[in-house]
Amino acid sequence: MTQKDITFVADFLTEHFNEAPELYNRKGKYFNVERVGQYLKDEDDDLVSPPNTEGNQWFNFLKNSIHLKESPLLFPYYPEKSLHFVKRRMEGVIDQCLQKPADVIGKSVHQAVCMSLYRTSQSEDSTPQLFKLPFLWNDKTSNIHYVLFTILENSISKIYILRRHTDTSRSVSNGILAVEFGNFLNNSINESLDSRCYSCLDAHFYDDETVTVVLKESVEQEGKERVLAQLPLS
């Protein structure tokens, strides 16, 4: 160690571990603990060396504000407590704030309809992901909610469109339907049915009347691997 290191340690000990007679009547050590570490202790006891808030602009601002001084919107400050104590108090307040909305929302949500989309095997193996790229769209003009998705095991060349009226008491025609791409882009009837088969990589609503899809050709060819198509919803 250099003399500079020794001086640094000596100064640290001198500053933080001097005897403090004013602390003799309090439990714990009779000297000041390191000032940063005391904030990190997971205890409810008061800090041994609380911070000096004199001249703090924020406290002065609150003290001189009639409206903010007693405002329930401001989280109370505990200058004598550690950060763990403040954290627990804040978590309790946040949990209390979220509990009422959770109860109200939970009671207002109910199942409108149940559809069986596919069945999986009951084996102990982990169930593969069959439901892919669900995309939600709300048509505010006609008050209809749409869900676009694909089912991998069923057919990768199909996208499914589920639609429900936002008013759960009303129904819509063709509540769920499938759009199969297959070989619809074939240039001639002479082309093989299997040579130009397409699967859907992604699908999103472009607007209330148009769906944009990214298609992948099953047989990879240079310049023909991907197709971007916009399909009218009608």
PDB file of C-alpha atoms in Angstrom:
ATOM      1  CA  MET A   1       0.000   0.000   0.000  1.00  0.00           C
ATOM      2  CA  THR A   2       1.157   3.505  -0.708  1.00  0.00           C
ATOM      3  CA  GLN A   3       1.169   6.253   1.890  1.00  0.00           C
ATOM      4  CA  LYS A   4      -1.722   7.812  -0.004  1.00  0.00           C
ATOM      5  CA  ASP A   5      -3.803   4.637   0.474  1.00  0.00           C
ATOM      6  CA  ILE A   6      -3.051   4.534   4.183  1.00  0.00           C
ATOM      7  CA  THR A   7      -3.982   8.191   4.570  1.00  0.00           C
ATOM      8  CA  PHE A   8      -7.242   7.612   2.735  1.00  0.00           C
ATOM      9  CA  VAL A   9      -8.211   4.706   5.037  1.00  0.00           C
ATOM     10  CA  ALA A  10      -7.163   6.637   8.139  1.00  0.00           C
ATOM     11  CA  ASP A  11      -9.245   9.643   7.105  1.00  0.00           C
ATOM     12  CA  PHE A  12     -12.214   7.362   6.451  1.00  0.00           C
ATOM     13  CA  LEU A  13     -11.971   5.769   9.901  1.00  0.00           C
ATOM     14  CA  THR A  14     -11.481   9.130  11.577  1.00  0.00           C
ATOM     15  CA  GLU A  15     -14.544  10.628   9.912  1.00  0.00           C
ATOM     16  CA  HIS A  16     -16.978   7.737  10.281  1.00  0.00           C
ATOM     17  CA  PHE A  17     -15.937   5.885  13.425  1.00  0.00           C
ATOM     18  CA  ASN A  18     -15.398   8.650  15.959  1.00  0.00           C
ATOM     19  CA  GLU A  19     -17.140   8.097  19.260  1.00  0.00           C
ATOM     20  CA  ALA A  20     -20.428   9.932  19.398  1.00  0.00           C
ATOM     21  CA  PRO A  21     -21.591  10.559  23.007  1.00  0.00           C
ATOM     22  CA  GLU A  22     -24.963  11.866  21.792  1.00  0.00           C
ATOM     23  CA  LEU A  23     -25.690   8.354  20.512  1.00  0.00           C
ATOM     24  CA  TYR A  24     -24.886   6.523  23.763  1.00  0.00           C
ATOM     25  CA  ASN A  25     -28.524   6.294  24.823  1.00  0.00           C
ATOM     26  CA  ARG A  26     -29.527   4.654  21.532  1.00  0.00           C
ATOM     27  CA  LYS A  27     -29.185   0.995  20.837  1.00  0.00           C
ATOM     28  CA  GLY A  28     -26.518  -0.185  18.450  1.00  0.00           C
ATOM     29  CA  LYS A  29     -22.952   0.980  18.037  1.00  0.00           C
ATOM     30  CA  TYR A  30     -21.632   4.036  19.804  1.00  0.00           C
ATOM     31  CA  PHE A  31     -20.100   5.490  16.677  1.00  0.00           C
ATOM     32  CA  ASN A  32     -21.286   6.684  13.285  1.00  0.00           C
ATOM     33  CA  VAL A  33     -21.691   3.924  10.702  1.00  0.00           C
ATOM     34  CA  GLU A  34     -20.601   4.469   7.147  1.00  0.00           C
ATOM     35  CA  ARG A  35     -23.114   6.974   5.796  1.00  0.00           C
ATOM     36  CA  VAL A  36     -24.066   5.170   2.578  1.00  0.00           C
ATOM     37  CA  GLY A  37     -24.430   1.680   4.029  1.00  0.00           C
ATOM     38  CA  GLN A  38     -26.962   2.778   6.627  1.00  0.00           C
ATOM     39  CA  TYR A  39     -29.490   3.553   3.881  1.00  0.00           C
ATOM     40  CA  LEU A  40     -29.274   0.000   2.530  1.00  0.00           C
ATOM     41  CA  LYS A  41     -29.975  -1.877   5.753  1.00  0.00           C
ATOM     42  CA  ASP A  42     -33.285  -3.713   5.674  1.00  0.00           C
ATOM     43  CA  GLU A  43     -34.352  -2.465   9.082  1.00  0.00           C
ATOM     44  CA  ASP A  44     -37.096  -0.276  10.495  1.00  0.00           C
ATOM     45  CA  ASP A  45     -34.771   1.436  12.974  1.00  0.00           C
ATOM     46  CA  ASP A  46     -33.937   5.103  12.527  1.00  0.00           C
ATOM     47  CA  LEU A  47     -30.730   6.022  10.728  1.00  0.00           C
ATOM     48  CA  VAL A  48     -27.725   6.559  12.964  1.00  0.00           C
ATOM     49  CA  SER A  49     -26.598   9.519  10.861  1.00  0.00           C
ATOM     50  CA  PRO A  50     -29.676  11.056   9.223  1.00  0.00           C
ATOM     51  CA  PRO A  51     -29.055  13.460   6.343  1.00  0.00           C
ATOM     52  CA  ASN A  52     -29.006  17.199   6.832  1.00  0.00           C
ATOM     53  CA  THR A  53     -31.941  18.624   4.852  1.00  0.00           C
ATOM     54  CA  GLU A  54     -31.267  22.234   5.756  1.00  0.00           C
ATOM     55  CA  GLY A  55     -31.196  24.376   2.635  1.00  0.00           C
ATOM     56  CA  ASN A  56     -32.778  21.684   0.461  1.00  0.00           C
ATOM     57  CA  GLN A  57     -34.702  23.543  -2.260  1.00  0.00           C
ATOM     58  CA  TRP A  58     -37.445  20.928  -2.550  1.00  0.00           C
ATOM     59  CA  PHE A  59     -38.200  20.897   1.187  1.00  0.00           C
ATOM     60  CA  ASN A  60     -38.179  24.679   1.295  1.00  0.00           C
ATOM     61  CA  PHE A  61     -40.554  24.768  -1.665  1.00  0.00           C
ATOM     62  CA  LEU A  62     -42.989  22.348   0.035  1.00  0.00           C
ATOM     63  CA  LYS A  63     -42.770  24.170   3.346  1.00  0.00           C
ATOM     64  CA  ASN A  64     -43.725  27.473   1.721  1.00  0.00           C
ATOM     65  CA  SER A  65     -46.548  26.012  -0.383  1.00  0.00           C
ATOM     66  CA  ILE A  66     -49.942  26.020   1.310  1.00  0.00           C
ATOM     67  CA  HIS A  67     -51.488  23.607  -1.216  1.00  0.00           C
ATOM     68  CA  LEU A  68     -48.646  21.108  -1.455  1.00  0.00           C
ATOM     69  CA  LYS A  69     -47.782  20.944   2.216  1.00  0.00           C
ATOM     70  CA  GLU A  70     -50.829  18.789   3.040  1.00  0.00           C
ATOM     71  CA  SER A  71     -51.347  17.261  -0.405  1.00  0.00           C
ATOM     72  CA  PRO A  72     -52.228  13.540  -0.343  1.00  0.00           C
ATOM     73  CA  LEU A  73     -50.660  13.216  -3.796  1.00  0.00           C
ATOM     74  CA  LEU A  74     -47.130  13.684  -2.481  1.00  0.00           C
ATOM     75  CA  PHE A  75     -45.444  10.640  -1.035  1.00  0.00           C
ATOM     76  CA  PRO A  76     -44.310  11.432   2.527  1.00  0.00           C
ATOM     77  CA  TYR A  77     -40.608  11.735   3.184  1.00  0.00           C
ATOM     78  CA  TYR A  78     -38.918   9.831   6.005  1.00  0.00           C
ATOM     79  CA  PRO A  79     -35.502  11.436   6.586  1.00  0.00           C
ATOM     80  CA  GLU A  80     -34.808   9.169   9.560  1.00  0.00           C
ATOM     81  CA  LYS A  81     -35.449   5.884   7.715  1.00  0.00           C
ATOM     82  CA  SER A  82     -33.498   3.653   5.307  1.00  0.00           C
ATOM     83  CA  LEU A  83     -34.350   3.145   1.645  1.00  0.00           C
ATOM     84  CA  HIS A  84     -35.697  -0.339   2.416  1.00  0.00           C
ATOM     85  CA  PHE A  85     -38.247   1.171   4.798  1.00  0.00           C
ATOM     86  CA  VAL A  86     -39.310   3.765   2.218  1.00  0.00           C
ATOM     87  CA  LYS A  87     -39.500   1.083  -0.479  1.00  0.00           C
ATOM     88  CA  ARG A  88     -41.825  -1.091   1.602  1.00  0.00           C
ATOM     89  CA  ARG A  89     -44.085   1.891   2.378  1.00  0.00           C
ATOM     90  CA  MET A  90     -44.236   2.871  -1.284  1.00  0.00           C
ATOM     91  CA  GLU A  91     -45.016  -0.702  -2.381  1.00  0.00           C
ATOM     92  CA  GLY A  92     -47.854  -0.801   0.142  1.00  0.00           C
ATOM     93  CA  VAL A  93     -49.337   2.440  -1.190  1.00  0.00           C
ATOM     94  CA  ILE A  94     -49.042   1.263  -4.819  1.00  0.00           C
ATOM     95  CA  ASP A  95     -50.675  -2.093  -4.005  1.00  0.00           C
ATOM     96  CA  GLN A  96     -53.518  -0.271  -2.300  1.00  0.00           C
ATOM     97  CA  CYS A  97     -53.974   2.027  -5.322  1.00  0.00           C
ATOM     98  CA  LEU A  98     -54.102  -0.914  -7.756  1.00  0.00           C
ATOM     99  CA  GLN A  99     -56.362  -3.179  -5.704  1.00  0.00           C
ATOM    100  CA  LYS A 100     -59.607  -1.260  -6.267  1.00  0.00           C
ATOM    101  CA  PRO A 101     -59.250  -0.971 -10.086  1.00  0.00           C
ATOM    102  CA  ALA A 102     -58.286  -4.656 -10.218  1.00  0.00           C
ATOM    103  CA  ASP A 103     -61.450  -5.614  -8.321  1.00  0.00           C
ATOM    104  CA  VAL A 104     -63.696  -3.404 -10.463  1.00  0.00           C
ATOM    105  CA  ILE A 105     -62.179  -4.510 -13.773  1.00  0.00           C
ATOM    106  CA  GLY A 106     -62.137  -8.147 -12.719  1.00  0.00           C
ATOM    107  CA  LYS A 107     -65.844  -8.118 -11.855  1.00  0.00           C
ATOM    108  CA  SER A 108     -66.760  -6.393 -15.135  1.00  0.00           C
ATOM    109  CA  VAL A 109     -64.997  -8.937 -17.385  1.00  0.00           C
ATOM    110  CA  HIS A 110     -66.939 -12.032 -18.402  1.00  0.00           C
ATOM    111  CA  GLN A 111     -66.691 -14.695 -21.088  1.00  0.00           C
ATOM    112  CA  ALA A 112     -68.799 -13.855 -24.138  1.00  0.00           C
ATOM    113  CA  VAL A 113     -68.116 -16.949 -26.244  1.00  0.00           C
ATOM    114  CA  CYS A 114     -65.952 -20.079 -26.203  1.00  0.00           C
ATOM    115  CA  MET A 115     -64.564 -21.652 -29.393  1.00  0.00           C
ATOM    116  CA  SER A 116     -62.458 -24.787 -29.681  1.00  0.00           C
ATOM    117  CA  LEU A 117     -59.675 -23.980 -32.168  1.00  0.00           C
ATOM    118  CA  TYR A 118     -57.549 -27.128 -31.896  1.00  0.00           C
ATOM    119  CA  ARG A 119     -56.779 -30.077 -29.647  1.00  0.00           C
ATOM    120  CA  THR A 120     -53.381 -31.080 -28.324  1.00  0.00           C
ATOM    121  CA  SER A 121     -52.121 -34.463 -27.254  1.00  0.00           C
ATOM    122  CA  GLN A 122     -52.259 -35.309 -23.574  1.00  0.00           C
ATOM    123  CA  SER A 123     -48.658 -36.525 -23.497  1.00  0.00           C
ATOM    124  CA  GLU A 124     -46.252 -35.313 -20.853  1.00  0.00           C
ATOM    125  CA  ASP A 125     -44.128 -33.590 -23.478  1.00  0.00           C
ATOM    126  CA  SER A 126     -44.254 -29.825 -23.503  1.00  0.00           C
ATOM    127  CA  THR A 127     -47.083 -28.574 -25.685  1.00  0.00           C
ATOM    128  CA  PRO A 128     -45.770 -26.920 -28.861  1.00  0.00           C
ATOM    129  CA  GLN A 129     -46.798 -23.376 -29.710  1.00  0.00           C
ATOM    130  CA  LEU A 130     -49.626 -23.721 -32.202  1.00  0.00           C
ATOM    131  CA  PHE A 131     -51.274 -20.316 -31.897  1.00  0.00           C
ATOM    132  CA  LYS A 132     -49.160 -17.761 -33.740  1.00  0.00           C
ATOM    133  CA  LEU A 133     -49.026 -14.028 -34.522  1.00  0.00           C
ATOM    134  CA  PRO A 134     -52.338 -12.913 -32.998  1.00  0.00           C
ATOM    135  CA  PHE A 135     -53.008  -9.359 -34.157  1.00  0.00           C
ATOM    136  CA  LEU A 136     -55.885  -7.285 -32.776  1.00  0.00           C
ATOM    137  CA  TRP A 137     -57.826  -4.617 -34.639  1.00  0.00           C
ATOM    138  CA  ASN A 138     -60.843  -2.577 -33.608  1.00  0.00           C
ATOM    139  CA  ASP A 139     -63.079  -1.146 -36.318  1.00  0.00           C
ATOM    140  CA  LYS A 140     -64.685   1.793 -34.533  1.00  0.00           C
ATOM    141  CA  THR A 141     -66.936   2.560 -37.518  1.00  0.00           C
ATOM    142  CA  SER A 142     -68.747  -0.775 -37.450  1.00  0.00           C
ATOM    143  CA  ASN A 143     -67.960  -1.548 -33.786  1.00  0.00           C
ATOM    144  CA  ILE A 144     -66.345  -4.870 -34.629  1.00  0.00           C
ATOM    145  CA  HIS A 145     -63.254  -6.337 -32.999  1.00  0.00           C
ATOM    146  CA  TYR A 146     -60.967  -8.521 -35.132  1.00  0.00           C
ATOM    147  CA  VAL A 147     -58.263 -11.049 -34.256  1.00  0.00           C
ATOM    148  CA  LEU A 148     -55.885 -12.368 -36.938  1.00  0.00           C
ATOM    149  CA  PHE A 149     -53.938 -15.547 -36.177  1.00  0.00           C
ATOM    150  CA  THR A 150     -52.528 -18.760 -37.627  1.00  0.00           C
ATOM    151  CA  ILE A 151     -52.557 -22.324 -36.313  1.00  0.00           C
ATOM    152  CA  LEU A 152     -49.315 -24.073 -37.213  1.00  0.00           C
ATOM    153  CA  GLU A 153     -50.473 -27.659 -36.874  1.00  0.00           C
ATOM    154  CA  ASN A 154     -53.685 -27.162 -38.840  1.00  0.00           C
ATOM    155  CA  SER A 155     -52.396 -25.470 -41.962  1.00  0.00           C
ATOM    156  CA  ILE A 156     -49.567 -23.021 -42.364  1.00  0.00           C
ATOM    157  CA  SER A 157     -51.138 -21.753 -45.602  1.00  0.00           C
ATOM    158  CA  LYS A 158     -54.183 -20.347 -43.764  1.00  0.00           C
ATOM    159  CA  ILE A 159     -54.822 -17.280 -41.676  1.00  0.00           C
ATOM    160  CA  TYR A 160     -57.873 -17.149 -39.447  1.00  0.00           C
ATOM    161  CA  ILE A 161     -60.014 -14.082 -38.907  1.00  0.00           C
ATOM    162  CA  LEU A 162     -62.095 -13.988 -35.748  1.00  0.00           C
ATOM    163  CA  ARG A 163     -64.512 -11.119 -35.374  1.00  0.00           C
ATOM    164  CA  ARG A 164     -66.848 -10.117 -32.591  1.00  0.00           C
ATOM    165  CA  HIS A 165     -69.147  -7.185 -32.068  1.00  0.00           C
ATOM    166  CA  THR A 166     -67.975  -4.873 -29.288  1.00  0.00           C
ATOM    167  CA  ASP A 167     -71.498  -5.135 -27.900  1.00  0.00           C
ATOM    168  CA  THR A 168     -71.341  -8.709 -26.574  1.00  0.00           C
ATOM    169  CA  SER A 169     -75.112  -9.060 -26.820  1.00  0.00           C
ATOM    170  CA  ARG A 170     -74.923  -8.768 -30.611  1.00  0.00           C
ATOM    171  CA  SER A 171     -73.466 -11.282 -33.055  1.00  0.00           C
ATOM    172  CA  VAL A 172     -71.862 -10.912 -36.482  1.00  0.00           C
ATOM    173  CA  SER A 173     -72.046 -13.185 -39.513  1.00  0.00           C
ATOM    174  CA  ASN A 174     -69.021 -15.414 -40.172  1.00  0.00           C
ATOM    175  CA  GLY A 175     -67.729 -15.028 -36.612  1.00  0.00           C
ATOM    176  CA  ILE A 176     -64.630 -16.999 -37.584  1.00  0.00           C
ATOM    177  CA  LEU A 177     -63.335 -17.864 -41.036  1.00  0.00           C
ATOM    178  CA  ALA A 178     -60.106 -18.996 -42.675  1.00  0.00           C
ATOM    179  CA  VAL A 179     -58.341 -17.565 -45.719  1.00  0.00           C
ATOM    180  CA  GLU A 180     -56.178 -20.100 -47.536  1.00  0.00           C
ATOM    181  CA  PHE A 181     -53.470 -18.830 -49.842  1.00  0.00           C
ATOM    182  CA  GLY A 182     -52.211 -22.103 -51.257  1.00  0.00           C
ATOM    183  CA  ASN A 183     -51.285 -21.640 -54.909  1.00  0.00           C
ATOM    184  CA  PHE A 184     -53.489 -18.671 -55.760  1.00  0.00           C
ATOM    185  CA  LEU A 185     -50.564 -16.809 -57.367  1.00  0.00           C
ATOM    186  CA  ASN A 186     -49.915 -19.442 -60.020  1.00  0.00           C
ATOM    187  CA  ASN A 187     -49.473 -17.926 -63.449  1.00  0.00           C
ATOM    188  CA  SER A 188     -50.975 -20.839 -65.344  1.00  0.00           C
ATOM    189  CA  ILE A 189     -52.980 -23.974 -64.713  1.00  0.00           C
ATOM    190  CA  ASN A 190     -50.041 -25.993 -65.954  1.00  0.00           C
ATOM    191  CA  GLU A 191     -47.946 -25.208 -62.894  1.00  0.00           C
ATOM    192  CA  SER A 192     -47.759 -27.904 -60.274  1.00  0.00           C
ATOM    193  CA  LEU A 193     -50.118 -27.448 -57.345  1.00  0.00           C
ATOM    194  CA  ASP A 194     -47.294 -28.125 -54.905  1.00  0.00           C
ATOM    195  CA  SER A 195     -44.646 -26.027 -56.598  1.00  0.00           C
ATOM    196  CA  ARG A 196     -46.148 -22.635 -55.728  1.00  0.00           C
ATOM    197  CA  CYS A 197     -47.639 -23.063 -52.280  1.00  0.00           C
ATOM    198  CA  TYR A 198     -47.519 -20.114 -49.876  1.00  0.00           C
ATOM    199  CA  SER A 199     -47.546 -19.856 -46.115  1.00  0.00           C
ATOM    200  CA  CYS A 200     -48.198 -16.729 -44.045  1.00  0.00           C
ATOM    201  CA  LEU A 201     -45.242 -15.192 -42.207  1.00  0.00           C
ATOM    202  CA  ASP A 202     -47.141 -12.210 -40.796  1.00  0.00           C
ATOM    203  CA  ALA A 203     -50.505 -10.476 -41.080  1.00  0.00           C
ATOM    204  CA  HIS A 204     -51.746  -7.093 -39.889  1.00  0.00           C
ATOM    205  CA  PHE A 205     -54.694  -4.861 -40.582  1.00  0.00           C
ATOM    206  CA  TYR A 206     -53.690  -1.984 -42.860  1.00  0.00           C
ATOM    207  CA  ASP A 207     -56.983  -0.164 -42.242  1.00  0.00           C
ATOM    208  CA  ASP A 208     -60.608  -1.082 -41.500  1.00  0.00           C
ATOM    209  CA  GLU A 209     -61.050  -2.635 -44.966  1.00  0.00           C
ATOM    210  CA  THR A 210     -57.620  -4.052 -45.853  1.00  0.00           C
ATOM    211  CA  VAL A 211     -55.378  -6.786 -44.475  1.00  0.00           C
ATOM    212  CA  THR A 212     -51.644  -6.808 -45.277  1.00  0.00           C
ATOM    213  CA  VAL A 213     -49.925 -10.205 -45.323  1.00  0.00           C
ATOM    214  CA  VAL A 214     -46.347 -11.352 -45.850  1.00  0.00           C
ATOM    215  CA  LEU A 215     -46.288 -14.688 -47.704  1.00  0.00           C
ATOM    216  CA  LYS A 216     -43.455 -17.158 -48.047  1.00  0.00           C
ATOM    217  CA  GLU A 217     -43.156 -19.499 -50.981  1.00  0.00           C
ATOM    218  CA  SER A 218     -42.649 -23.114 -49.939  1.00  0.00           C
ATOM    219  CA  VAL A 219     -40.078 -23.733 -52.692  1.00  0.00           C
ATOM    220  CA  GLU A 220     -37.347 -21.130 -52.278  1.00  0.00           C
ATOM    221  CA  GLN A 221     -36.330 -19.442 -55.521  1.00  0.00           C
ATOM    222  CA  GLU A 222     -34.143 -16.419 -55.958  1.00  0.00           C
ATOM    223  CA  GLY A 223     -36.269 -13.280 -56.114  1.00  0.00           C
ATOM    224  CA  LYS A 224     -39.489 -15.154 -55.386  1.00  0.00           C
ATOM    225  CA  GLU A 225     -39.147 -16.085 -51.706  1.00  0.00           C
ATOM    226  CA  ARG A 226     -41.477 -13.432 -50.260  1.00  0.00           C
ATOM    227  CA  VAL A 227     -44.702 -11.768 -51.367  1.00  0.00           C
ATOM    228  CA  LEU A 228     -46.275  -8.685 -49.790  1.00  0.00           C
ATOM    229  CA  ALA A 229     -50.020  -8.709 -50.498  1.00  0.00           C
ATOM    230  CA  GLN A 230     -52.875  -6.444 -49.502  1.00  0.00           C
ATOM    231  CA  LEU A 231     -56.211  -8.199 -49.380  1.00  0.00           C
ATOM    232  CA  PRO A 232     -59.618  -6.479 -49.193  1.00  0.00           C
ATOM    233  CA  LEU A 233     -61.433  -7.708 -46.120  1.00  0.00           C
ATOM    234  CA  SER A 234     -64.622  -8.137 -48.126  1.00  0.00           C
TER     235      SER A 234
END
